[in-house]
Amino acid sequence: MTEAILLQRERGLLTLRLNRPDKKNALTRAMYSRLAEALKEADADPEINAVLIAGSADCFTAGNDIADFIQQPPNDLDSPVFHFMLSLLECRKPVVAAVAGPAVGIGTTLLLHCDLVYVSRDAKLRMPFVNLGLCPEFGSSLILPRLLGHAKAAELLLLGEGFTGEQAAQWGIACEALGSGEAALAKAREMALRFDEMPAQAVRISKQLMKAPDRERIRQVIEEEGALFTQRLRSPEALAALTGFIKRH
Ligand code: COA
């Protein structure tokens, strides 16, 4: 079976590539576990200076696997998705993301915890949690209103409006929007490899300083959101929306 997460080392850069093209890189429990493990290993490995999370040149990810949401929903903070997101939050090395095509649900949420994000101009980002009977996750209910103001964040989180890579860059969710998926991947790789030339300890201390002021508050919000999200997954509203998606496919 093809690996759904491909790991590639290039000098001090570890690339985690989402590789489930037939399902638009939708993330399963096994994929979250592999991502969590790889992030923890990268964090502990003195030879690694940065991590790049990427999909393909035309698809980042369709978000959480919807069949998994129905059959094996996360129950608590001990679930694979929490392990992945907490290892992303705790990673002391810089994490870079390359986004092209769809970045749905957690595919957009996780960008809020990366250090550098490069997108293709026509990437399609969206957090349709409420549309699916769910609620925001992993700190997005705190981070997005701070970044965009309440009104714009409400469009994205309450209405589930989609937005482009170009808008993501304008709003500060991404560093830069590039002309194509290939260009976004190349730019993200180039910038991630730059950390090989930087003083590693200074980078780590600086990232720690940037993240420290909000760390505890974000963890607290993640727990609050997580408790509500796991409840919502079992709600009639969510079950109707999620089974509706499965029936349409
Ligand atoms: N979970 C499980 N399977 C998914 C999936 C998901 N989140 N997203 C897509 N897939 C599967 C489809 O079921 C389909 O599989 P099939 O060929 O076996 O029927 C395949 O991936 C291709 O999806 P399709 O919808 O035909 O591709 P598209 O290019 O027309 O649209 C998306 C791409 C991402 C816009 C669309 O698939 C989508 O909206 N997915 C759901 C996103 C979502 O709501 N995620 C959860 C957020 S909390």
PDB file of C-alpha atoms and ligand atoms in Angstrom:
ATOM      1  CA  MET A   1       0.000   0.000   0.000  1.00  0.00           C
ATOM      2  CA  THR A   2       1.285   3.487  -0.815  1.00  0.00           C
ATOM      3  CA  GLU A   3       2.240   5.534   2.217  1.00  0.00           C
ATOM      4  CA  ALA A   4      -0.337   8.241   2.866  1.00  0.00           C
ATOM      5  CA  ILE A   5       2.337  10.379   4.535  1.00  0.00           C
ATOM      6  CA  LEU A   6       5.658  10.547   2.723  1.00  0.00           C
ATOM      7  CA  LEU A   7       8.722  11.614   4.684  1.00  0.00           C
ATOM      8  CA  GLN A   8      11.603  13.166   2.822  1.00  0.00           C
ATOM      9  CA  ARG A   9      14.865  14.450   4.284  1.00  0.00           C
ATOM     10  CA  GLU A  10      16.894  17.035   2.463  1.00  0.00           C
ATOM     11  CA  ARG A  11      19.832  18.391   4.462  1.00  0.00           C
ATOM     12  CA  GLY A  12      18.275  19.744   7.687  1.00  0.00           C
ATOM     13  CA  LEU A  13      14.744  19.824   6.281  1.00  0.00           C
ATOM     14  CA  LEU A  14      12.138  17.147   6.908  1.00  0.00           C
ATOM     15  CA  THR A  15       9.205  17.298   4.484  1.00  0.00           C
ATOM     16  CA  LEU A  16       5.919  15.657   5.483  1.00  0.00           C
ATOM     17  CA  ARG A  17       3.923  15.183   2.317  1.00  0.00           C
ATOM     18  CA  LEU A  18       0.236  14.318   2.400  1.00  0.00           C
ATOM     19  CA  ASN A  19      -0.197  11.601  -0.207  1.00  0.00           C
ATOM     20  CA  ARG A  20      -3.713  10.273  -0.506  1.00  0.00           C
ATOM     21  CA  PRO A  21      -4.623  11.737  -3.894  1.00  0.00           C
ATOM     22  CA  ASP A  22      -7.688   9.541  -4.540  1.00  0.00           C
ATOM     23  CA  LYS A  23      -9.339  11.081  -1.438  1.00  0.00           C
ATOM     24  CA  LYS A  24      -7.987  14.615  -1.889  1.00  0.00           C
ATOM     25  CA  ASN A  25      -5.503  13.987   0.928  1.00  0.00           C
ATOM     26  CA  ALA A  26      -8.325  13.692   3.485  1.00  0.00           C
ATOM     27  CA  LEU A  27      -6.689  12.975   6.828  1.00  0.00           C
ATOM     28  CA  THR A  28      -7.338   9.690   8.620  1.00  0.00           C
ATOM     29  CA  ARG A  29      -6.489   8.716  12.182  1.00  0.00           C
ATOM     30  CA  ALA A  30      -3.487   6.755  10.910  1.00  0.00           C
ATOM     31  CA  MET A  31      -2.241   9.815   8.989  1.00  0.00           C
ATOM     32  CA  TYR A  32      -2.555  12.064  12.067  1.00  0.00           C
ATOM     33  CA  SER A  33      -0.626   9.506  14.124  1.00  0.00           C
ATOM     34  CA  ARG A  34       2.164   9.358  11.541  1.00  0.00           C
ATOM     35  CA  LEU A  35       2.322  13.157  11.339  1.00  0.00           C
ATOM     36  CA  ALA A  36       2.463  13.451  15.139  1.00  0.00           C
ATOM     37  CA  GLU A  37       5.229  10.881  15.381  1.00  0.00           C
ATOM     38  CA  ALA A  38       7.256  12.514  12.581  1.00  0.00           C
ATOM     39  CA  LEU A  39       6.925  15.974  14.136  1.00  0.00           C
ATOM     40  CA  LYS A  40       8.081  14.697  17.524  1.00  0.00           C
ATOM     41  CA  GLU A  41      11.037  12.908  15.926  1.00  0.00           C
ATOM     42  CA  ALA A  42      11.972  16.027  13.968  1.00  0.00           C
ATOM     43  CA  ASP A  43      11.795  18.107  17.122  1.00  0.00           C
ATOM     44  CA  ALA A  44      14.140  15.735  18.951  1.00  0.00           C
ATOM     45  CA  ASP A  45      16.580  15.250  16.037  1.00  0.00           C
ATOM     46  CA  PRO A  46      19.532  17.662  16.282  1.00  0.00           C
ATOM     47  CA  GLU A  47      20.148  17.336  12.522  1.00  0.00           C
ATOM     48  CA  ILE A  48      16.711  18.728  11.616  1.00  0.00           C
ATOM     49  CA  ASN A  49      16.344  22.502  11.438  1.00  0.00           C
ATOM     50  CA  ALA A  50      12.870  22.866   9.914  1.00  0.00           C
ATOM     51  CA  VAL A  51       9.788  20.879   8.915  1.00  0.00           C
ATOM     52  CA  LEU A  52       7.749  21.425   5.753  1.00  0.00           C
ATOM     53  CA  ILE A  53       4.136  20.253   5.557  1.00  0.00           C
ATOM     54  CA  ALA A  54       2.876  19.963   1.981  1.00  0.00           C
ATOM     55  CA  GLY A  55       0.323  18.231  -0.180  1.00  0.00           C
ATOM     56  CA  SER A  56       0.650  18.055  -3.955  1.00  0.00           C
ATOM     57  CA  ALA A  57       0.806  20.907  -6.474  1.00  0.00           C
ATOM     58  CA  ASP A  58      -2.989  20.787  -6.838  1.00  0.00           C
ATOM     59  CA  CYS A  59      -4.293  19.665  -3.449  1.00  0.00           C
ATOM     60  CA  PHE A  60      -3.308  20.380   0.126  1.00  0.00           C
ATOM     61  CA  THR A  61      -6.055  18.480   1.949  1.00  0.00           C
ATOM     62  CA  ALA A  62      -9.845  18.031   2.012  1.00  0.00           C
ATOM     63  CA  GLY A  63      -9.593  18.037   5.820  1.00  0.00           C
ATOM     64  CA  ASN A  64     -10.564  15.318   8.217  1.00  0.00           C
ATOM     65  CA  ASP A  65     -11.692  12.083   6.578  1.00  0.00           C
ATOM     66  CA  ILE A  66     -15.474  12.275   6.825  1.00  0.00           C
ATOM     67  CA  ALA A  67     -15.976   8.517   7.081  1.00  0.00           C
ATOM     68  CA  ASP A  68     -13.583   8.550  10.065  1.00  0.00           C
ATOM     69  CA  PHE A  69     -15.597  11.380  11.613  1.00  0.00           C
ATOM     70  CA  ILE A  70     -18.649   9.099  11.528  1.00  0.00           C
ATOM     71  CA  GLN A  71     -17.062   5.738  12.316  1.00  0.00           C
ATOM     72  CA  GLN A  72     -14.236   6.657  14.677  1.00  0.00           C
ATOM     73  CA  PRO A  73     -14.791  10.206  15.896  1.00  0.00           C
ATOM     74  CA  PRO A  74     -12.176  11.645  18.236  1.00  0.00           C
ATOM     75  CA  ASN A  75     -13.340  11.145  21.832  1.00  0.00           C
ATOM     76  CA  ASP A  76     -10.894  13.156  23.849  1.00  0.00           C
ATOM     77  CA  LEU A  77      -7.482  14.798  23.924  1.00  0.00           C
ATOM     78  CA  ASP A  78      -5.899  11.371  23.557  1.00  0.00           C
ATOM     79  CA  SER A  79      -7.071  11.030  19.925  1.00  0.00           C
ATOM     80  CA  PRO A  80      -4.651  11.014  16.962  1.00  0.00           C
ATOM     81  CA  VAL A  81      -5.801  14.432  15.692  1.00  0.00           C
ATOM     82  CA  PHE A  82      -5.057  16.006  19.084  1.00  0.00           C
ATOM     83  CA  HIS A  83      -1.643  14.317  19.205  1.00  0.00           C
ATOM     84  CA  PHE A  84      -0.864  15.768  15.789  1.00  0.00           C
ATOM     85  CA  MET A  85      -2.046  19.285  16.553  1.00  0.00           C
ATOM     86  CA  LEU A  86      -0.368  19.353  19.964  1.00  0.00           C
ATOM     87  CA  SER A  87       2.914  18.192  18.459  1.00  0.00           C
ATOM     88  CA  LEU A  88       2.566  20.994  15.893  1.00  0.00           C
ATOM     89  CA  LEU A  89       1.920  23.489  18.688  1.00  0.00           C
ATOM     90  CA  GLU A  90       4.857  22.216  20.700  1.00  0.00           C
ATOM     91  CA  CYS A  91       7.354  21.859  17.853  1.00  0.00           C
ATOM     92  CA  ARG A  92      10.367  24.028  18.710  1.00  0.00           C
ATOM     93  CA  LYS A  93      11.692  23.992  15.145  1.00  0.00           C
ATOM     94  CA  PRO A  94      10.165  26.235  12.466  1.00  0.00           C
ATOM     95  CA  VAL A  95       7.275  24.629  10.594  1.00  0.00           C
ATOM     96  CA  VAL A  96       6.572  25.784   7.044  1.00  0.00           C
ATOM     97  CA  ALA A  97       3.448  24.932   5.007  1.00  0.00           C
ATOM     98  CA  ALA A  98       2.966  24.831   1.225  1.00  0.00           C
ATOM     99  CA  VAL A  99      -0.670  25.055   0.148  1.00  0.00           C
ATOM    100  CA  ALA A 100      -2.228  24.592  -3.285  1.00  0.00           C
ATOM    101  CA  GLY A 101      -5.782  23.663  -4.284  1.00  0.00           C
ATOM    102  CA  PRO A 102      -8.237  22.838  -1.498  1.00  0.00           C
ATOM    103  CA  ALA A 103      -7.266  23.334   2.148  1.00  0.00           C
ATOM    104  CA  VAL A 104     -10.473  22.470   3.963  1.00  0.00           C
ATOM    105  CA  GLY A 105     -11.227  22.320   7.685  1.00  0.00           C
ATOM    106  CA  ILE A 106      -8.155  21.304   9.624  1.00  0.00           C
ATOM    107  CA  GLY A 107      -6.213  21.967   6.397  1.00  0.00           C
ATOM    108  CA  THR A 108      -6.801  25.671   7.058  1.00  0.00           C
ATOM    109  CA  THR A 109      -6.796  25.491  10.866  1.00  0.00           C
ATOM    110  CA  LEU A 110      -3.342  23.951  11.018  1.00  0.00           C
ATOM    111  CA  LEU A 111      -1.874  26.862   9.033  1.00  0.00           C
ATOM    112  CA  LEU A 112      -2.609  29.133  11.999  1.00  0.00           C
ATOM    113  CA  HIS A 113       0.013  27.180  13.959  1.00  0.00           C
ATOM    114  CA  CYS A 114       2.736  27.086  11.300  1.00  0.00           C
ATOM    115  CA  ASP A 115       5.509  29.673  11.196  1.00  0.00           C
ATOM    116  CA  LEU A 116       5.686  30.348   7.455  1.00  0.00           C
ATOM    117  CA  VAL A 117       2.894  29.620   4.975  1.00  0.00           C
ATOM    118  CA  TYR A 118       3.152  29.830   1.160  1.00  0.00           C
ATOM    119  CA  VAL A 119       0.023  29.395  -0.929  1.00  0.00           C
ATOM    120  CA  SER A 120      -0.917  29.356  -4.572  1.00  0.00           C
ATOM    121  CA  ARG A 121      -3.033  32.403  -5.479  1.00  0.00           C
ATOM    122  CA  ASP A 122      -5.976  30.206  -6.435  1.00  0.00           C
ATOM    123  CA  ALA A 123      -5.766  27.886  -3.409  1.00  0.00           C
ATOM    124  CA  LYS A 124      -9.228  27.334  -1.911  1.00  0.00           C
ATOM    125  CA  LEU A 125      -9.263  27.616   1.838  1.00  0.00           C
ATOM    126  CA  ARG A 126     -12.353  26.989   3.904  1.00  0.00           C
ATOM    127  CA  MET A 127     -13.432  26.126   7.441  1.00  0.00           C
ATOM    128  CA  PRO A 128     -16.970  24.738   6.974  1.00  0.00           C
ATOM    129  CA  PHE A 129     -17.312  23.525  10.562  1.00  0.00           C
ATOM    130  CA  VAL A 130     -20.638  25.195  11.302  1.00  0.00           C
ATOM    131  CA  ASN A 131     -22.008  24.093   7.911  1.00  0.00           C
ATOM    132  CA  LEU A 132     -21.270  20.524   9.021  1.00  0.00           C
ATOM    133  CA  GLY A 133     -22.952  21.020  12.393  1.00  0.00           C
ATOM    134  CA  LEU A 134     -19.551  21.322  14.091  1.00  0.00           C
ATOM    135  CA  CYS A 135     -17.649  24.228  15.656  1.00  0.00           C
ATOM    136  CA  PRO A 136     -14.184  25.797  15.299  1.00  0.00           C
ATOM    137  CA  GLU A 137     -11.203  23.785  16.504  1.00  0.00           C
ATOM    138  CA  PHE A 138      -7.610  24.015  17.652  1.00  0.00           C
ATOM    139  CA  GLY A 139      -7.579  27.624  18.682  1.00  0.00           C
ATOM    140  CA  SER A 140      -9.127  29.084  15.533  1.00  0.00           C
ATOM    141  CA  SER A 141     -11.991  30.695  17.492  1.00  0.00           C
ATOM    142  CA  LEU A 142      -9.350  32.707  19.355  1.00  0.00           C
ATOM    143  CA  ILE A 143      -6.689  33.247  16.708  1.00  0.00           C
ATOM    144  CA  LEU A 144      -8.830  34.227  13.694  1.00  0.00           C
ATOM    145  CA  PRO A 145     -10.836  37.059  15.323  1.00  0.00           C
ATOM    146  CA  ARG A 146      -7.561  38.464  16.674  1.00  0.00           C
ATOM    147  CA  LEU A 147      -5.975  38.319  13.242  1.00  0.00           C
ATOM    148  CA  LEU A 148      -8.907  39.498  11.119  1.00  0.00           C
ATOM    149  CA  GLY A 149     -11.318  41.259  13.500  1.00  0.00           C
ATOM    150  CA  HIS A 150     -14.589  39.687  14.612  1.00  0.00           C
ATOM    151  CA  ALA A 151     -16.628  40.515  11.510  1.00  0.00           C
ATOM    152  CA  LYS A 152     -14.298  38.973   8.925  1.00  0.00           C
ATOM    153  CA  ALA A 153     -13.610  35.988  11.195  1.00  0.00           C
ATOM    154  CA  ALA A 154     -17.371  35.494  11.556  1.00  0.00           C
ATOM    155  CA  GLU A 155     -17.736  35.273   7.772  1.00  0.00           C
ATOM    156  CA  LEU A 156     -15.134  32.523   7.720  1.00  0.00           C
ATOM    157  CA  LEU A 157     -16.146  30.643  10.875  1.00  0.00           C
ATOM    158  CA  LEU A 158     -19.900  31.214  11.251  1.00  0.00           C
ATOM    159  CA  LEU A 159     -20.855  31.254   7.570  1.00  0.00           C
ATOM    160  CA  GLY A 160     -18.029  28.957   6.501  1.00  0.00           C
ATOM    161  CA  GLU A 161     -17.166  31.237   3.573  1.00  0.00           C
ATOM    162  CA  GLY A 162     -14.274  30.058   1.457  1.00  0.00           C
ATOM    163  CA  PHE A 163     -11.344  32.296   0.526  1.00  0.00           C
ATOM    164  CA  THR A 164      -8.450  32.204  -1.890  1.00  0.00           C
ATOM    165  CA  GLY A 165      -4.743  31.928  -1.356  1.00  0.00           C
ATOM    166  CA  GLU A 166      -4.472  35.536  -2.465  1.00  0.00           C
ATOM    167  CA  GLN A 167      -6.845  36.621   0.340  1.00  0.00           C
ATOM    168  CA  ALA A 168      -4.984  34.432   2.845  1.00  0.00           C
ATOM    169  CA  ALA A 169      -1.798  36.350   2.044  1.00  0.00           C
ATOM    170  CA  GLN A 170      -3.578  39.736   2.217  1.00  0.00           C
ATOM    171  CA  TRP A 171      -4.973  38.865   5.657  1.00  0.00           C
ATOM    172  CA  GLY A 172      -1.727  37.581   7.144  1.00  0.00           C
ATOM    173  CA  ILE A 173      -2.706  33.904   7.249  1.00  0.00           C
ATOM    174  CA  ALA A 174      -0.017  33.272   4.619  1.00  0.00           C
ATOM    175  CA  CYS A 175       3.304  34.997   3.918  1.00  0.00           C
ATOM    176  CA  GLU A 176       2.889  35.109   0.149  1.00  0.00           C
ATOM    177  CA  ALA A 177       0.600  33.918  -2.647  1.00  0.00           C
ATOM    178  CA  LEU A 178       2.399  32.472  -5.662  1.00  0.00           C
ATOM    179  CA  GLY A 179       1.253  32.033  -9.270  1.00  0.00           C
ATOM    180  CA  SER A 180       0.908  28.235  -9.195  1.00  0.00           C
ATOM    181  CA  GLY A 181       0.923  25.224  -6.886  1.00  0.00           C
ATOM    182  CA  GLU A 182       4.422  24.311  -8.088  1.00  0.00           C
ATOM    183  CA  ALA A 183       5.638  27.834  -7.315  1.00  0.00           C
ATOM    184  CA  ALA A 184       4.132  27.685  -3.804  1.00  0.00           C
ATOM    185  CA  LEU A 185       5.842  24.337  -3.128  1.00  0.00           C
ATOM    186  CA  ALA A 186       9.167  25.611  -4.484  1.00  0.00           C
ATOM    187  CA  LYS A 187       9.031  28.826  -2.466  1.00  0.00           C
ATOM    188  CA  ALA A 188       8.107  26.973   0.741  1.00  0.00           C
ATOM    189  CA  ARG A 189      10.990  24.541   0.232  1.00  0.00           C
ATOM    190  CA  GLU A 190      13.431  27.374  -0.511  1.00  0.00           C
ATOM    191  CA  MET A 191      12.427  29.289   2.629  1.00  0.00           C
ATOM    192  CA  ALA A 192      12.419  26.163   4.820  1.00  0.00           C
ATOM    193  CA  LEU A 193      15.942  25.270   3.640  1.00  0.00           C
ATOM    194  CA  ARG A 194      17.094  28.742   4.658  1.00  0.00           C
ATOM    195  CA  PHE A 195      16.893  27.601   8.274  1.00  0.00           C
ATOM    196  CA  ASP A 196      19.880  25.353   7.529  1.00  0.00           C
ATOM    197  CA  GLU A 197      21.970  28.486   7.112  1.00  0.00           C
ATOM    198  CA  MET A 198      20.639  30.194  10.249  1.00  0.00           C
ATOM    199  CA  PRO A 199      21.945  29.891  13.821  1.00  0.00           C
ATOM    200  CA  ALA A 200      19.695  27.056  15.001  1.00  0.00           C
ATOM    201  CA  GLN A 201      19.529  27.977  18.689  1.00  0.00           C
ATOM    202  CA  ALA A 202      18.718  31.611  17.920  1.00  0.00           C
ATOM    203  CA  VAL A 203      15.865  30.483  15.656  1.00  0.00           C
ATOM    204  CA  ARG A 204      14.447  28.192  18.345  1.00  0.00           C
ATOM    205  CA  ILE A 205      14.694  30.785  21.107  1.00  0.00           C
ATOM    206  CA  SER A 206      13.038  33.375  18.864  1.00  0.00           C
ATOM    207  CA  LYS A 207      10.171  31.052  17.929  1.00  0.00           C
ATOM    208  CA  GLN A 208       9.685  30.244  21.615  1.00  0.00           C
ATOM    209  CA  LEU A 209       9.535  33.969  22.429  1.00  0.00           C
ATOM    210  CA  MET A 210       6.958  34.568  19.687  1.00  0.00           C
ATOM    211  CA  LYS A 211       4.737  31.686  20.783  1.00  0.00           C
ATOM    212  CA  ALA A 212       5.097  31.906  24.592  1.00  0.00           C
ATOM    213  CA  PRO A 213       2.725  34.803  25.356  1.00  0.00           C
ATOM    214  CA  ASP A 214      -0.322  32.966  23.939  1.00  0.00           C
ATOM    215  CA  ARG A 215       0.648  29.352  24.515  1.00  0.00           C
ATOM    216  CA  GLU A 216      -1.359  28.662  27.675  1.00  0.00           C
ATOM    217  CA  ARG A 217      -4.432  30.565  26.502  1.00  0.00           C
ATOM    218  CA  ILE A 218      -4.411  28.710  23.178  1.00  0.00           C
ATOM    219  CA  ARG A 219      -4.109  25.333  24.951  1.00  0.00           C
ATOM    220  CA  GLN A 220      -7.048  26.243  27.174  1.00  0.00           C
ATOM    221  CA  VAL A 221      -9.164  27.254  24.163  1.00  0.00           C
ATOM    222  CA  ILE A 222      -8.166  24.056  22.326  1.00  0.00           C
ATOM    223  CA  GLU A 223      -9.503  22.021  25.246  1.00  0.00           C
ATOM    224  CA  GLU A 224     -12.756  24.008  25.343  1.00  0.00           C
ATOM    225  CA  GLU A 225     -13.231  23.770  21.571  1.00  0.00           C
ATOM    226  CA  GLY A 226     -12.232  20.078  21.612  1.00  0.00           C
ATOM    227  CA  ALA A 227     -14.849  19.169  24.222  1.00  0.00           C
ATOM    228  CA  LEU A 228     -17.577  20.935  22.218  1.00  0.00           C
ATOM    229  CA  PHE A 229     -16.342  19.601  18.864  1.00  0.00           C
ATOM    230  CA  THR A 230     -16.409  15.975  20.057  1.00  0.00           C
ATOM    231  CA  GLN A 231     -19.927  16.509  21.432  1.00  0.00           C
ATOM    232  CA  ARG A 232     -21.030  18.151  18.174  1.00  0.00           C
ATOM    233  CA  LEU A 233     -19.731  15.172  16.150  1.00  0.00           C
ATOM    234  CA  ARG A 234     -22.429  13.063  17.799  1.00  0.00           C
ATOM    235  CA  SER A 235     -25.194  15.643  17.316  1.00  0.00           C
ATOM    236  CA  PRO A 236     -28.076  15.056  14.885  1.00  0.00           C
ATOM    237  CA  GLU A 237     -27.013  18.240  13.001  1.00  0.00           C
ATOM    238  CA  ALA A 238     -23.509  16.915  12.363  1.00  0.00           C
ATOM    239  CA  LEU A 239     -24.558  13.336  11.633  1.00  0.00           C
ATOM    240  CA  ALA A 240     -27.037  14.558   9.011  1.00  0.00           C
ATOM    241  CA  ALA A 241     -24.432  16.765   7.305  1.00  0.00           C
ATOM    242  CA  LEU A 242     -21.643  14.164   7.404  1.00  0.00           C
ATOM    243  CA  THR A 243     -23.779  11.257   6.201  1.00  0.00           C
ATOM    244  CA  GLY A 244     -25.133  13.599   3.496  1.00  0.00           C
ATOM    245  CA  PHE A 245     -21.557  14.017   2.175  1.00  0.00           C
ATOM    246  CA  ILE A 246     -20.970  10.257   2.198  1.00  0.00           C
ATOM    247  CA  LYS A 247     -24.263   9.617   0.343  1.00  0.00           C
ATOM    248  CA  ARG A 248     -23.371  12.162  -2.350  1.00  0.00           C
ATOM    249  CA  HIS A 249     -20.067  10.351  -3.040  1.00  0.00           C
TER     250      HIS A 249
HETATM  251  N1  COA B   1     -13.228  12.766   3.686  1.00  0.00           N
HETATM  252  C1  COA B   1     -13.312  11.612   2.997  1.00  0.00           C
HETATM  253  N2  COA B   1     -13.291  11.562   1.659  1.00  0.00           N
HETATM  254  C2  COA B   1     -13.179  12.716   1.009  1.00  0.00           C
HETATM  255  C3  COA B   1     -13.107  13.948   1.661  1.00  0.00           C
HETATM  256  C4  COA B   1     -13.126  13.943   3.065  1.00  0.00           C
HETATM  257  N3  COA B   1     -12.998  15.063   3.788  1.00  0.00           N
HETATM  258  N4  COA B   1     -13.021  14.931   0.746  1.00  0.00           N
HETATM  259  C5  COA B   1     -13.043  14.325  -0.456  1.00  0.00           C
HETATM  260  N5  COA B   1     -13.136  12.987  -0.298  1.00  0.00           N
HETATM  261  C6  COA B   1     -13.178  11.961  -1.347  1.00  0.00           C
HETATM  262  C7  COA B   1     -14.523  11.934  -2.054  1.00  0.00           C
HETATM  263  O1  COA B   1     -15.433  11.139  -1.330  1.00  0.00           O
HETATM  264  C8  COA B   1     -14.123  11.335  -3.377  1.00  0.00           C
HETATM  265  O2  COA B   1     -13.959   9.955  -3.194  1.00  0.00           O
HETATM  266  P1  COA B   1     -14.597   8.906  -4.283  1.00  0.00           P
HETATM  267  O3  COA B   1     -13.922   9.251  -5.597  1.00  0.00           O
HETATM  268  O4  COA B   1     -14.217   7.584  -3.745  1.00  0.00           O
HETATM  269  O5  COA B   1     -16.070   9.184  -4.306  1.00  0.00           O
HETATM  270  C9  COA B   1     -12.737  11.906  -3.622  1.00  0.00           C
HETATM  271  O6  COA B   1     -12.234  12.290  -2.350  1.00  0.00           O
HETATM  272  C10 COA B   1     -12.718  13.128  -4.528  1.00  0.00           C
HETATM  273  O7  COA B   1     -13.584  14.094  -3.961  1.00  0.00           O
HETATM  274  P2  COA B   1     -14.499  15.055  -4.884  1.00  0.00           P
HETATM  275  O8  COA B   1     -15.473  15.738  -3.966  1.00  0.00           O
HETATM  276  O9  COA B   1     -15.044  14.276  -6.012  1.00  0.00           O
HETATM  277  O10 COA B   1     -13.387  16.084  -5.411  1.00  0.00           O
HETATM  278  P3  COA B   1     -13.634  17.592  -5.905  1.00  0.00           P
HETATM  279  O11 COA B   1     -12.360  17.991  -6.540  1.00  0.00           O
HETATM  280  O12 COA B   1     -14.891  17.706  -6.665  1.00  0.00           O
HETATM  281  O13 COA B   1     -13.810  18.432  -4.531  1.00  0.00           O
HETATM  282  C11 COA B   1     -13.299  19.095  -2.278  1.00  0.00           C
HETATM  283  C12 COA B   1     -12.754  18.547  -3.604  1.00  0.00           C
HETATM  284  C13 COA B   1     -12.171  19.043  -1.259  1.00  0.00           C
HETATM  285  C14 COA B   1     -13.771  20.546  -2.481  1.00  0.00           C
HETATM  286  C15 COA B   1     -14.517  18.238  -1.822  1.00  0.00           C
HETATM  287  O14 COA B   1     -14.130  16.857  -1.895  1.00  0.00           O
HETATM  288  C16 COA B   1     -14.982  18.497  -0.415  1.00  0.00           C
HETATM  289  O15 COA B   1     -15.660  19.485  -0.159  1.00  0.00           O
HETATM  290  N6  COA B   1     -14.642  17.582   0.517  1.00  0.00           N
HETATM  291  C17 COA B   1     -15.133  17.649   1.882  1.00  0.00           C
HETATM  292  C18 COA B   1     -14.381  18.676   2.658  1.00  0.00           C
HETATM  293  C19 COA B   1     -14.866  18.709   4.091  1.00  0.00           C
HETATM  294  O16 COA B   1     -15.995  19.049   4.373  1.00  0.00           O
HETATM  295  N7  COA B   1     -13.958  18.320   5.001  1.00  0.00           N
HETATM  296  C20 COA B   1     -14.228  18.248   6.401  1.00  0.00           C
HETATM  297  C21 COA B   1     -14.024  19.564   7.031  1.00  0.00           C
HETATM  298  S1  COA B   1     -14.311  19.528   8.770  1.00  0.00           S
END
